[in-house]
């Protein structure tokens, strides 16, 4: 069982339906990318493969293997920015280096932001160029992939663009209160869009554009605060891209010398929501039961695990990686290292 797989499955099914309505088709494969993509490219007799950039160390290595495998058949691989507003070396210090402190990065990010960066990528006008399907394709069932349905439906969590749009519209209607409301886990104050951001079922350019417009139009402090959170997302992507060692080690290498006691019983109590501290246990019940945890609670439980229980941040990072619906290596790693004081900033 994995809620994320079910979410992806729902999103793919919706995408396939949308492409079918436009006269195209979605081909779905469940296999190793460096094996199945070259084979599919040859089967379709294509000259090149186009994909979106991924900035995590394992993904970069995977894409390199795919590129090499395609090159053996004289097929090119071209990758493009899509999941962030600014990537790689687009935001640099005046000295030409990368930022490791958030506020200067944010200031440079905002200074460089313009209408071009926020412009949505055109889709509809190119739909007529979609290749006509040679045959009807089927999406593998969850069961055929070795997965069973989870409690995703009972939780009211839906994959796909339509579900993301509903959440977006609901959040925009209450964005004025975001700055204060986000601090209270029992209040409906956050956007709940993180899982859609994670799996690309909503445009980051659309979200940033909405927040930026609201900030400029009526000096909306809620929208301005939310835009800052979207900047954090870009910040952590560029950190993991430029400092891949942070994926497994402390961003500041000297902190790898910390000797964590790592009491197994205390860690188990944290995981199982039985520390005896009500807000810690409530937060852990939330992630265990739903795959979601409010952002403020993520900070609290991470600080508690590392600063109070004296357990290595990597234990908590892995637990979140295994259980969060919206798990994203860059943000999860950045947040945990921030809480443990081993990271940047």
mmCIF file of C-alpha atoms in Angstrom:
data_model
loop_
_atom_site.group_PDB
_atom_site.id
_atom_site.type_symbol
_atom_site.label_atom_id
_atom_site.label_comp_id
_atom_site.label_asym_id
_atom_site.label_seq_id
_atom_site.Cartn_x
_atom_site.Cartn_y
_atom_site.Cartn_z
ATOM 1 C CA UNK A 1 0.000 0.000 0.000
ATOM 2 C CA UNK A 2 1.273 3.458 -0.862
ATOM 3 C CA UNK A 3 -0.969 6.524 -1.069
ATOM 4 C CA UNK A 4 1.498 8.173 -3.437
ATOM 5 C CA UNK A 5 1.241 5.375 -5.995
ATOM 6 C CA UNK A 6 -2.555 5.610 -5.860
ATOM 7 C CA UNK A 7 -2.358 9.412 -6.275
ATOM 8 C CA UNK A 8 -0.057 9.043 -9.291
ATOM 9 C CA UNK A 9 -2.361 6.365 -10.721
ATOM 10 C CA UNK A 10 -5.387 8.675 -10.477
ATOM 11 C CA UNK A 11 -3.418 11.537 -12.050
ATOM 12 C CA UNK A 12 -2.204 9.395 -14.942
ATOM 13 C CA UNK A 13 -5.717 8.105 -15.601
ATOM 14 C CA UNK A 14 -7.011 11.687 -15.809
ATOM 15 C CA UNK A 15 -4.118 12.741 -18.053
ATOM 16 C CA UNK A 16 -4.803 9.837 -20.397
ATOM 17 C CA UNK A 17 -8.464 10.847 -20.645
ATOM 18 C CA UNK A 18 -7.491 14.458 -21.417
ATOM 19 C CA UNK A 19 -5.076 13.380 -24.144
ATOM 20 C CA UNK A 20 -7.677 11.050 -25.629
ATOM 21 C CA UNK A 21 -10.129 13.967 -25.854
ATOM 22 C CA UNK A 22 -7.461 15.970 -27.712
ATOM 23 C CA UNK A 23 -6.965 13.136 -30.171
ATOM 24 C CA UNK A 24 -3.756 11.802 -28.656
ATOM 25 C CA UNK A 25 -2.800 8.896 -26.430
ATOM 26 C CA UNK A 26 -0.768 8.234 -23.305
ATOM 27 C CA UNK A 27 1.612 5.278 -23.292
ATOM 28 C CA UNK A 28 2.309 4.006 -19.776
ATOM 29 C CA UNK A 29 5.172 1.693 -18.907
ATOM 30 C CA UNK A 30 6.219 0.275 -15.538
ATOM 31 C CA UNK A 31 9.898 -0.589 -15.886
ATOM 32 C CA UNK A 32 13.449 0.754 -15.616
ATOM 33 C CA UNK A 33 13.707 4.042 -17.479
ATOM 34 C CA UNK A 34 17.085 3.300 -19.053
ATOM 35 C CA UNK A 35 15.709 0.079 -20.531
ATOM 36 C CA UNK A 36 12.141 0.827 -21.539
ATOM 37 C CA UNK A 37 12.573 4.380 -22.900
ATOM 38 C CA UNK A 38 15.175 3.471 -25.548
ATOM 39 C CA UNK A 39 13.089 0.452 -26.558
ATOM 40 C CA UNK A 40 9.922 2.558 -26.820
ATOM 41 C CA UNK A 41 11.738 5.315 -28.715
ATOM 42 C CA UNK A 42 12.947 2.791 -31.299
ATOM 43 C CA UNK A 43 9.494 1.226 -31.536
ATOM 44 C CA UNK A 44 7.956 4.649 -32.236
ATOM 45 C CA UNK A 45 10.814 5.570 -34.614
ATOM 46 C CA UNK A 46 11.418 8.951 -32.956
ATOM 47 C CA UNK A 47 14.465 11.164 -33.469
ATOM 48 C CA UNK A 48 14.477 12.646 -29.978
ATOM 49 C CA UNK A 49 12.971 12.298 -26.506
ATOM 50 C CA UNK A 50 11.873 15.380 -24.539
ATOM 51 C CA UNK A 51 11.524 15.418 -20.756
ATOM 52 C CA UNK A 52 11.359 17.727 -17.764
ATOM 53 C CA UNK A 53 14.418 18.393 -15.625
ATOM 54 C CA UNK A 54 14.819 16.596 -12.306
ATOM 55 C CA UNK A 55 17.392 17.966 -9.865
ATOM 56 C CA UNK A 56 17.897 15.150 -7.366
ATOM 57 C CA UNK A 57 21.185 13.185 -7.454
ATOM 58 C CA UNK A 58 19.567 9.811 -8.200
ATOM 59 C CA UNK A 59 17.374 11.354 -10.898
ATOM 60 C CA UNK A 60 20.332 13.061 -12.547
ATOM 61 C CA UNK A 61 22.166 9.726 -12.606
ATOM 62 C CA UNK A 62 19.076 7.998 -14.016
ATOM 63 C CA UNK A 63 18.696 10.590 -16.778
ATOM 64 C CA UNK A 64 22.385 10.226 -17.658
ATOM 65 C CA UNK A 65 21.881 6.470 -18.106
ATOM 66 C CA UNK A 66 18.831 7.090 -20.287
ATOM 67 C CA UNK A 67 20.762 9.643 -22.366
ATOM 68 C CA UNK A 68 23.620 7.178 -22.911
ATOM 69 C CA UNK A 69 21.238 4.368 -23.830
ATOM 70 C CA UNK A 70 19.399 6.574 -26.337
ATOM 71 C CA UNK A 71 22.657 7.828 -27.822
ATOM 72 C CA UNK A 72 23.584 4.267 -28.782
ATOM 73 C CA UNK A 73 20.671 4.422 -31.222
ATOM 74 C CA UNK A 74 21.367 8.013 -32.362
ATOM 75 C CA UNK A 75 18.364 9.328 -30.450
ATOM 76 C CA UNK A 76 18.747 12.547 -28.484
ATOM 77 C CA UNK A 77 17.402 13.391 -25.019
ATOM 78 C CA UNK A 78 16.427 17.018 -24.432
ATOM 79 C CA UNK A 79 15.366 18.139 -20.950
ATOM 80 C CA UNK A 80 13.689 21.401 -19.984
ATOM 81 C CA UNK A 81 12.728 23.350 -16.872
ATOM 82 C CA UNK A 82 9.168 22.829 -15.713
ATOM 83 C CA UNK A 83 8.817 22.111 -12.004
ATOM 84 C CA UNK A 84 10.406 25.345 -10.721
ATOM 85 C CA UNK A 85 10.411 29.048 -11.576
ATOM 86 C CA UNK A 86 14.213 29.372 -11.508
ATOM 87 C CA UNK A 87 16.642 26.450 -11.773
ATOM 88 C CA UNK A 88 20.316 25.565 -11.539
ATOM 89 C CA UNK A 89 22.425 28.683 -12.237
ATOM 90 C CA UNK A 90 19.583 31.097 -12.951
ATOM 91 C CA UNK A 91 19.886 32.725 -9.515
ATOM 92 C CA UNK A 92 23.508 33.420 -8.540
ATOM 93 C CA UNK A 93 25.304 35.750 -6.151
ATOM 94 C CA UNK A 94 27.065 38.834 -7.507
ATOM 95 C CA UNK A 95 30.288 36.855 -7.265
ATOM 96 C CA UNK A 96 28.813 34.138 -9.464
ATOM 97 C CA UNK A 97 28.353 31.603 -6.680
ATOM 98 C CA UNK A 98 25.258 29.851 -5.372
ATOM 99 C CA UNK A 99 23.215 31.059 -2.432
ATOM 100 C CA UNK A 100 23.179 29.093 0.805
ATOM 101 C CA UNK A 101 21.182 31.641 2.820
ATOM 102 C CA UNK A 102 17.501 32.027 2.018
ATOM 103 C CA UNK A 103 16.792 35.759 2.402
ATOM 104 C CA UNK A 104 19.438 36.978 -0.094
ATOM 105 C CA UNK A 105 18.305 34.213 -2.467
ATOM 106 C CA UNK A 106 14.687 35.309 -2.104
ATOM 107 C CA UNK A 107 15.590 38.935 -2.786
ATOM 108 C CA UNK A 108 17.493 37.963 -5.942
ATOM 109 C CA UNK A 109 14.628 35.652 -6.962
ATOM 110 C CA UNK A 110 12.029 38.403 -6.625
ATOM 111 C CA UNK A 111 14.257 40.900 -8.434
ATOM 112 C CA UNK A 112 14.596 38.579 -11.417
ATOM 113 C CA UNK A 113 10.912 37.613 -11.524
ATOM 114 C CA UNK A 114 9.050 38.929 -14.566
ATOM 115 C CA UNK A 115 6.026 38.145 -16.714
ATOM 116 C CA UNK A 116 8.020 35.777 -18.918
ATOM 117 C CA UNK A 117 8.943 33.546 -15.961
ATOM 118 C CA UNK A 118 5.305 33.438 -14.845
ATOM 119 C CA UNK A 119 3.850 32.844 -18.298
ATOM 120 C CA UNK A 120 2.109 29.458 -18.544
ATOM 121 C CA UNK A 121 3.474 27.094 -21.144
ATOM 122 C CA UNK A 122 1.069 26.909 -24.119
ATOM 123 C CA UNK A 123 -0.633 23.552 -24.548
ATOM 124 C CA UNK A 124 -3.992 23.862 -26.271
ATOM 125 C CA UNK A 125 -2.718 25.508 -29.464
ATOM 126 C CA UNK A 126 -0.273 22.649 -30.025
ATOM 127 C CA UNK A 127 -2.772 19.875 -29.376
ATOM 128 C CA UNK A 128 -3.391 19.392 -33.094
ATOM 129 C CA UNK A 129 0.207 18.256 -33.476
ATOM 130 C CA UNK A 130 -0.235 15.277 -31.146
ATOM 131 C CA UNK A 131 0.615 12.032 -32.888
ATOM 132 C CA UNK A 132 -2.391 9.930 -33.759
ATOM 133 C CA UNK A 133 -2.344 6.741 -31.680
ATOM 134 C CA UNK A 134 -1.528 3.533 -33.505
ATOM 135 C CA UNK A 135 -3.634 1.613 -30.994
ATOM 136 C CA UNK A 136 -5.584 2.122 -27.814
ATOM 137 C CA UNK A 137 -3.342 2.007 -24.759
ATOM 138 C CA UNK A 138 -4.327 0.832 -21.301
ATOM 139 C CA UNK A 139 -3.084 2.064 -17.929
ATOM 140 C CA UNK A 140 -1.806 -0.819 -15.777
ATOM 141 C CA UNK A 141 -4.044 -1.493 -12.785
ATOM 142 C CA UNK A 142 -2.827 -0.904 -9.251
ATOM 143 C CA UNK A 143 -3.062 -4.632 -8.632
ATOM 144 C CA UNK A 144 -0.850 -5.422 -11.624
ATOM 145 C CA UNK A 145 1.772 -3.080 -10.171
ATOM 146 C CA UNK A 146 1.610 -4.925 -6.854
ATOM 147 C CA UNK A 147 -0.359 -2.278 -4.939
ATOM 148 C CA UNK A 148 -3.713 -2.189 -3.161
ATOM 149 C CA UNK A 149 -6.088 0.765 -2.681
ATOM 150 C CA UNK A 150 -5.371 2.881 0.408
ATOM 151 C CA UNK A 151 -7.532 5.228 2.484
ATOM 152 C CA UNK A 152 -6.819 8.082 0.024
ATOM 153 C CA UNK A 153 -10.458 8.353 -1.042
ATOM 154 C CA UNK A 154 -11.720 8.314 2.545
ATOM 155 C CA UNK A 155 -9.314 11.154 3.323
ATOM 156 C CA UNK A 156 -10.775 13.228 0.483
ATOM 157 C CA UNK A 157 -7.451 13.356 -1.360
ATOM 158 C CA UNK A 158 -7.705 13.153 -5.149
ATOM 159 C CA UNK A 159 -5.061 13.050 -7.833
ATOM 160 C CA UNK A 160 -5.211 14.979 -11.101
ATOM 161 C CA UNK A 161 -5.485 18.520 -12.400
ATOM 162 C CA UNK A 162 -9.204 18.956 -11.682
ATOM 163 C CA UNK A 163 -8.730 18.177 -7.984
ATOM 164 C CA UNK A 164 -5.732 20.508 -7.838
ATOM 165 C CA UNK A 165 -7.734 23.345 -9.397
ATOM 166 C CA UNK A 166 -10.470 22.955 -6.751
ATOM 167 C CA UNK A 167 -7.930 23.190 -3.939
ATOM 168 C CA UNK A 168 -6.276 26.189 -5.588
ATOM 169 C CA UNK A 169 -9.555 28.088 -5.936
ATOM 170 C CA UNK A 170 -10.523 27.295 -2.357
ATOM 171 C CA UNK A 171 -7.182 28.538 -1.068
ATOM 172 C CA UNK A 172 -7.237 31.746 -3.104
ATOM 173 C CA UNK A 173 -10.600 32.573 -1.504
ATOM 174 C CA UNK A 174 -8.926 32.572 1.953
ATOM 175 C CA UNK A 175 -5.368 33.577 1.083
ATOM 176 C CA UNK A 176 -5.760 36.923 2.881
ATOM 177 C CA UNK A 177 -5.526 35.094 6.216
ATOM 178 C CA UNK A 178 -2.630 32.830 5.266
ATOM 179 C CA UNK A 179 0.154 34.635 7.146
ATOM 180 C CA UNK A 180 -1.492 34.111 10.529
ATOM 181 C CA UNK A 181 -3.708 31.086 9.875
ATOM 182 C CA UNK A 182 -0.772 28.915 8.735
ATOM 183 C CA UNK A 183 0.625 28.995 12.289
ATOM 184 C CA UNK A 184 -2.302 27.050 13.742
ATOM 185 C CA UNK A 185 -2.472 23.335 12.846
ATOM 186 C CA UNK A 186 -6.125 23.033 13.908
ATOM 187 C CA UNK A 187 -7.191 25.809 11.501
ATOM 188 C CA UNK A 188 -7.781 25.456 7.761
ATOM 189 C CA UNK A 189 -5.023 27.914 6.953
ATOM 190 C CA UNK A 190 -2.652 26.318 4.445
ATOM 191 C CA UNK A 191 -3.136 25.549 0.759
ATOM 192 C CA UNK A 192 -3.004 21.708 0.873
ATOM 193 C CA UNK A 193 -1.454 21.900 -2.602
ATOM 194 C CA UNK A 194 1.924 20.377 -1.713
ATOM 195 C CA UNK A 195 1.134 16.900 -3.063
ATOM 196 C CA UNK A 196 -0.033 18.440 -6.352
ATOM 197 C CA UNK A 197 3.136 20.515 -6.542
ATOM 198 C CA UNK A 198 5.129 17.374 -5.868
ATOM 199 C CA UNK A 199 3.582 15.358 -8.695
ATOM 200 C CA UNK A 200 3.107 18.147 -11.221
ATOM 201 C CA UNK A 201 -0.685 18.173 -11.346
ATOM 202 C CA UNK A 202 -0.687 21.959 -11.030
ATOM 203 C CA UNK A 203 1.506 24.599 -12.652
ATOM 204 C CA UNK A 204 4.042 26.232 -10.358
ATOM 205 C CA UNK A 205 3.985 29.216 -12.738
ATOM 206 C CA UNK A 206 0.237 29.576 -12.290
ATOM 207 C CA UNK A 207 0.544 29.472 -8.508
ATOM 208 C CA UNK A 208 3.415 31.954 -8.378
ATOM 209 C CA UNK A 209 1.583 34.214 -10.837
ATOM 210 C CA UNK A 210 -1.550 34.253 -8.676
ATOM 211 C CA UNK A 211 0.437 35.010 -5.527
ATOM 212 C CA UNK A 212 2.527 37.683 -7.231
ATOM 213 C CA UNK A 213 -0.527 39.379 -8.753
ATOM 214 C CA UNK A 214 -2.352 39.464 -5.426
ATOM 215 C CA UNK A 215 0.751 40.878 -3.750
ATOM 216 C CA UNK A 216 1.075 43.682 -6.280
ATOM 217 C CA UNK A 217 -2.626 44.410 -6.751
ATOM 218 C CA UNK A 218 -3.629 44.966 -3.155
ATOM 219 C CA UNK A 219 -0.491 44.538 -1.075
ATOM 220 C CA UNK A 220 -1.882 41.232 0.184
ATOM 221 C CA UNK A 221 0.369 40.074 3.025
ATOM 222 C CA UNK A 222 -1.139 36.586 2.874
ATOM 223 C CA UNK A 223 -0.279 36.202 -0.807
ATOM 224 C CA UNK A 224 3.169 37.702 -0.226
ATOM 225 C CA UNK A 225 3.848 35.179 2.550
ATOM 226 C CA UNK A 226 2.687 32.282 0.384
ATOM 227 C CA UNK A 227 4.855 33.446 -2.507
ATOM 228 C CA UNK A 228 7.783 33.324 -0.102
ATOM 229 C CA UNK A 229 6.966 29.669 0.591
ATOM 230 C CA UNK A 230 7.092 28.961 -3.150
ATOM 231 C CA UNK A 231 10.521 30.645 -3.228
ATOM 232 C CA UNK A 232 11.659 28.276 -0.452
ATOM 233 C CA UNK A 233 10.724 25.421 -2.771
ATOM 234 C CA UNK A 234 13.011 26.729 -5.535
ATOM 235 C CA UNK A 235 15.715 27.421 -2.952
ATOM 236 C CA UNK A 236 15.843 23.818 -1.767
ATOM 237 C CA UNK A 237 15.853 22.508 -5.344
ATOM 238 C CA UNK A 238 18.962 24.558 -6.156
ATOM 239 C CA UNK A 239 20.594 23.501 -2.877
ATOM 240 C CA UNK A 240 20.238 19.775 -3.641
ATOM 241 C CA UNK A 241 21.343 20.355 -7.253
ATOM 242 C CA UNK A 242 24.519 22.280 -6.375
ATOM 243 C CA UNK A 243 25.270 20.366 -3.153
ATOM 244 C CA UNK A 244 24.279 16.740 -3.827
ATOM 245 C CA UNK A 245 26.253 15.558 -0.785
ATOM 246 C CA UNK A 246 23.437 17.052 1.341
ATOM 247 C CA UNK A 247 21.161 14.227 0.213
ATOM 248 C CA UNK A 248 22.957 11.827 2.550
ATOM 249 C CA UNK A 249 25.230 14.002 4.708
ATOM 250 C CA UNK A 250 25.126 17.265 6.596
ATOM 251 C CA UNK A 251 25.142 20.321 4.340
ATOM 252 C CA UNK A 252 27.917 21.604 6.603
ATOM 253 C CA UNK A 253 30.335 18.643 6.681
ATOM 254 C CA UNK A 254 31.663 19.494 10.142
ATOM 255 C CA UNK A 255 28.289 18.505 11.595
ATOM 256 C CA UNK A 256 28.739 14.932 10.412
ATOM 257 C CA UNK A 257 31.032 14.643 13.432
ATOM 258 C CA UNK A 258 28.047 14.865 15.807
ATOM 259 C CA UNK A 259 27.689 11.693 17.853
ATOM 260 C CA UNK A 260 23.958 11.165 18.107
ATOM 261 C CA UNK A 261 22.848 8.844 20.970
ATOM 262 C CA UNK A 262 20.059 7.479 18.698
ATOM 263 C CA UNK A 263 18.108 5.735 21.458
ATOM 264 C CA UNK A 264 15.999 3.145 19.599
ATOM 265 C CA UNK A 265 13.204 3.147 22.180
ATOM 266 C CA UNK A 266 12.845 6.917 22.016
ATOM 267 C CA UNK A 267 12.780 6.816 18.221
ATOM 268 C CA UNK A 268 10.093 4.116 18.269
ATOM 269 C CA UNK A 269 8.015 6.203 20.683
ATOM 270 C CA UNK A 270 8.313 9.172 18.324
ATOM 271 C CA UNK A 271 7.293 7.108 15.293
ATOM 272 C CA UNK A 272 4.384 5.468 17.109
ATOM 273 C CA UNK A 273 2.995 8.693 18.633
ATOM 274 C CA UNK A 274 3.588 7.715 22.247
ATOM 275 C CA UNK A 275 6.125 10.268 23.493
ATOM 276 C CA UNK A 276 3.653 11.652 26.022
ATOM 277 C CA UNK A 277 3.874 15.142 24.528
ATOM 278 C CA UNK A 278 0.356 15.789 23.165
ATOM 279 C CA UNK A 279 1.215 17.976 20.162
ATOM 280 C CA UNK A 280 4.082 15.681 19.098
ATOM 281 C CA UNK A 281 1.883 12.598 19.314
ATOM 282 C CA UNK A 282 -1.013 14.326 17.520
ATOM 283 C CA UNK A 283 1.328 15.287 14.688
ATOM 284 C CA UNK A 284 2.678 11.760 14.372
ATOM 285 C CA UNK A 285 -0.833 10.307 14.379
ATOM 286 C CA UNK A 286 -1.648 12.703 11.545
ATOM 287 C CA UNK A 287 1.188 11.518 9.316
ATOM 288 C CA UNK A 288 0.665 7.849 10.210
ATOM 289 C CA UNK A 289 -3.070 7.935 9.492
ATOM 290 C CA UNK A 290 -3.184 10.298 6.512
ATOM 291 C CA UNK A 291 0.286 10.718 4.949
ATOM 292 C CA UNK A 292 0.003 14.448 5.620
ATOM 293 C CA UNK A 293 1.412 16.687 8.344
ATOM 294 C CA UNK A 294 0.837 20.400 8.820
ATOM 295 C CA UNK A 295 3.993 22.407 8.095
ATOM 296 C CA UNK A 296 4.234 23.889 11.598
ATOM 297 C CA UNK A 297 3.955 20.408 13.062
ATOM 298 C CA UNK A 298 6.751 19.202 10.785
ATOM 299 C CA UNK A 299 8.999 21.842 12.336
ATOM 300 C CA UNK A 300 7.951 20.913 15.876
ATOM 301 C CA UNK A 301 8.416 17.136 15.559
ATOM 302 C CA UNK A 302 11.736 17.562 13.717
ATOM 303 C CA UNK A 303 13.075 19.909 16.382
ATOM 304 C CA UNK A 304 11.831 17.555 19.118
ATOM 305 C CA UNK A 305 13.459 14.489 17.564
ATOM 306 C CA UNK A 306 16.841 16.116 17.014
ATOM 307 C CA UNK A 307 17.141 18.663 19.830
ATOM 308 C CA UNK A 308 15.267 16.870 22.632
ATOM 309 C CA UNK A 309 15.550 13.155 21.865
ATOM 310 C CA UNK A 310 19.018 13.651 20.309
ATOM 311 C CA UNK A 311 18.310 11.395 17.361
ATOM 312 C CA UNK A 312 20.080 11.846 14.015
ATOM 313 C CA UNK A 313 18.010 13.943 11.610
ATOM 314 C CA UNK A 314 18.430 11.255 8.955
ATOM 315 C CA UNK A 315 16.184 8.918 10.967
ATOM 316 C CA UNK A 316 13.362 11.446 10.869
ATOM 317 C CA UNK A 317 14.047 12.387 7.274
ATOM 318 C CA UNK A 318 13.696 8.756 6.203
ATOM 319 C CA UNK A 319 10.505 8.320 8.220
ATOM 320 C CA UNK A 320 8.971 11.309 6.469
ATOM 321 C CA UNK A 321 10.237 10.027 3.109
ATOM 322 C CA UNK A 322 8.468 6.734 3.714
ATOM 323 C CA UNK A 323 5.195 8.238 4.902
ATOM 324 C CA UNK A 324 4.546 11.704 3.428
ATOM 325 C CA UNK A 325 2.219 11.927 0.440
ATOM 326 C CA UNK A 326 4.074 15.034 -0.714
ATOM 327 C CA UNK A 327 7.587 13.704 -0.077
ATOM 328 C CA UNK A 328 10.116 15.612 -2.101
ATOM 329 C CA UNK A 329 13.802 14.958 -1.434
ATOM 330 C CA UNK A 330 14.946 18.572 -1.700
ATOM 331 C CA UNK A 331 12.289 20.080 0.594
ATOM 332 C CA UNK A 332 12.283 17.180 3.053
ATOM 333 C CA UNK A 333 16.065 17.169 3.327
ATOM 334 C CA UNK A 334 16.221 20.936 3.576
ATOM 335 C CA UNK A 335 13.559 21.077 6.270
ATOM 336 C CA UNK A 336 15.139 18.373 8.396
ATOM 337 C CA UNK A 337 18.619 19.848 8.171
ATOM 338 C CA UNK A 338 17.177 23.276 8.982
ATOM 339 C CA UNK A 339 15.523 21.867 12.118
ATOM 340 C CA UNK A 340 18.675 19.995 13.136
ATOM 341 C CA UNK A 341 20.902 23.031 12.459
ATOM 342 C CA UNK A 342 23.157 20.965 10.218
ATOM 343 C CA UNK A 343 21.976 22.585 6.992
ATOM 344 C CA UNK A 344 22.303 25.831 5.111
ATOM 345 C CA UNK A 345 20.918 29.177 6.234
#
